[in-house]
Amino acid sequence: MITIPAWSRAGRDRRSPDWSVDPITLDVLIDYCPRESQVDRPGAGTPRRAVRTLLCRSENPLRLDRIAALGAAVLLTAGLALTACSSSSSDDTGVVRTNLGEPQNPLLPANQNDNNGSRIVDRLFAGLKYYDANGKAYNEVAQSIETNDRIHYKITLKPDWKFTDGTPVTAKSFVDAWNYAALGTNAQIQGYVFSSIVGYDDVSVKDPKVQTMSGLQVVDDHTFTVALKSPSIDFEAELAYAPFYPLPAVAFKDLKAFGENPIGNGPYKFARNGAWQHNVQVDLVPNPDYKGSRPAKNKGLRMVMYQSLDTAYADLQAGNLDTLDTIPDSALATYKKDLGDRAITKPTAQNSHVGVQPTMAHFGGQEGVLRRKAISMAVDRKLIADKIFHDLRVPARDFTARTLPGFNSDLPGADVLNYNPDEAKKVWAQADAISPWSGQFQIAYNSDGGHQAWVDAVCNSIKNTLGIDAAGAPYPTFKDMRSAITNKTIGKGFRYGWQGDYPTMLEFLTSNYYSTAGYNNTNYDNPEFDHLIDQALAAPTQAESDKLVGQAQTLLLRDLPSIPLFDYIAAGGRSDKVKKAELNWAGQFDFENIEK
């Protein structure tokens, strides 16, 4: 099959019975108009009949030099003439078409670094626990999770769970998966989440002498025990998080191949081998053997990869996309009128930051702290939230999200998040006294995520306040930008955000700022912060834990490893083909409960 450029797909997958050609080739012939022929290229969401009409009348719709890479054999075997334009029929089978971006990494549960990969993994796997749309936790594969001291846990599994290859889900399935993720030589991005388990320090090093954590012990097929180093107030909450999912024995035979075609135990499974067509789409179908409480109420998911949210929104309006979890900035003023009761708005546990790695010139040491503080106070968050986001963002007051339990909007030091032009100029001058500024301050963003308008607004606010040159730096895809951040080669400021994996403030803080965290974008390494987080996890009550979290955040406000900008009020929508679709507590769709 041919790999189609993602920009050409636009989420369409209609069928026409009088065209005897596979649907991907059909989409190539219909969609592959030369980009320079903008007059003749149909707009996003244009009906297929109109697309064919445009192709038929175009003077040169399929120039040989543009389609050579696709192969002349495609045209010959298709047996199609461009004059064979005809009407098409809609194939509305109950499969939900939803938006996605290309995942950064293969689909291993402990190696997800973005919400594109994680939203697929969360459909394919079932953990010990799961969260409903409102963030309430329930047991899923776990029959019981028992502890008397929050250090020693006995976990019993429900019987009769199977992976989609027919093999049973056992205690060993969990223990082997956790040990694999924690082993340092496996370099799993989320391996750090097992740091609370006894034996993690022995396996996570560069040259481990042992391969498994001593704190994990299999008792029998349905029982295993966990020993933690110290009490953890978040451990049970973590058990719904992707790194804690089980893996079948077949995964360890060829993990590279498994990452391309994962075998899970969740409410969905891959529609076929190769269902992940890179940069195009992922096709999932319901798993008939799923035993849990979140079975699919639809006939499957087609997750279509867009490089423009504007294109995705046009497809939503045209009925070629069923759900869209992010309305583009260009439509925020009109989406409620456009969609009526199909518009979705919900405060969610998401935030938006600007990150700067300390290896970037002028951003290391005390000079870097001063410059980050000056930039923070140079950004008029309220104005941008109003003019760009139409009040669908709220100025940040901390490093978590205001929808989370224990959120405190009045932390000591939070004034650094206020718009204060005079103080910003003063602090910038203090940084110049250490080393005079030169060059341009850039903020990288992914073009496929609809971020240009607000990044440009932030840069203009910085430019107008500090009198320096500032500009956005677009990357084509989220994957491209994330790879540069992860590899520490980005060399400029960058936009990033966090979407909760489980609803606690500690999850946001440990994931982004704990020194050993895989998602520590800004290389923050502060033993005092780590110690406060450890204390917060070990606190005997939630109130005491929240107090320690506040102290840890005060350190972040002092050091400002990243610049918090906004908390989210998510804006999404559904097509008129969808009866029910809700955003969950974290801002993703409650996919299993989408009904057509």
mmCIF file of C-alpha atoms in Angstrom, residues 33 41 47 50 85 102 110 158 194 210 241 257 272 343 465 480 489 566 578:
data_model
loop_
_atom_site.group_PDB
_atom_site.id
_atom_site.type_symbol
_atom_site.label_atom_id
_atom_site.label_comp_id
_atom_site.label_asym_id
_atom_site.label_seq_id
_atom_site.Cartn_x
_atom_site.Cartn_y
_atom_site.Cartn_z
ATOM 1 C CA CYS A 33 -3.446 17.878 -6.308
ATOM 2 C CA ARG A 41 -7.154 22.465 -5.044
ATOM 3 C CA PRO A 47 -17.515 16.917 -0.860
ATOM 4 C CA ALA A 50 -16.837 18.431 -5.932
ATOM 5 C CA CYS A 85 -15.707 10.987 -12.354
ATOM 6 C CA GLU A 102 1.857 11.077 14.636
ATOM 7 C CA ALA A 110 6.227 2.961 29.293
ATOM 8 C CA LYS A 158 -9.612 -10.763 38.349
ATOM 9 C CA PHE A 194 8.863 2.892 39.318
ATOM 10 C CA VAL A 210 20.475 -7.259 38.364
ATOM 11 C CA TYR A 241 -1.159 5.184 34.329
ATOM 12 C CA ALA A 257 7.881 -5.242 16.079
ATOM 13 C CA ARG A 272 -5.265 -5.506 11.436
ATOM 14 C CA ALA A 343 -19.808 22.360 20.677
ATOM 15 C CA THR A 465 7.980 44.987 26.822
ATOM 16 C CA ASP A 480 9.638 16.718 15.144
ATOM 17 C CA THR A 489 19.133 19.822 20.466
ATOM 18 C CA PHE A 566 -2.206 29.140 30.877
ATOM 19 C CA VAL A 578 -22.452 11.547 16.674
#
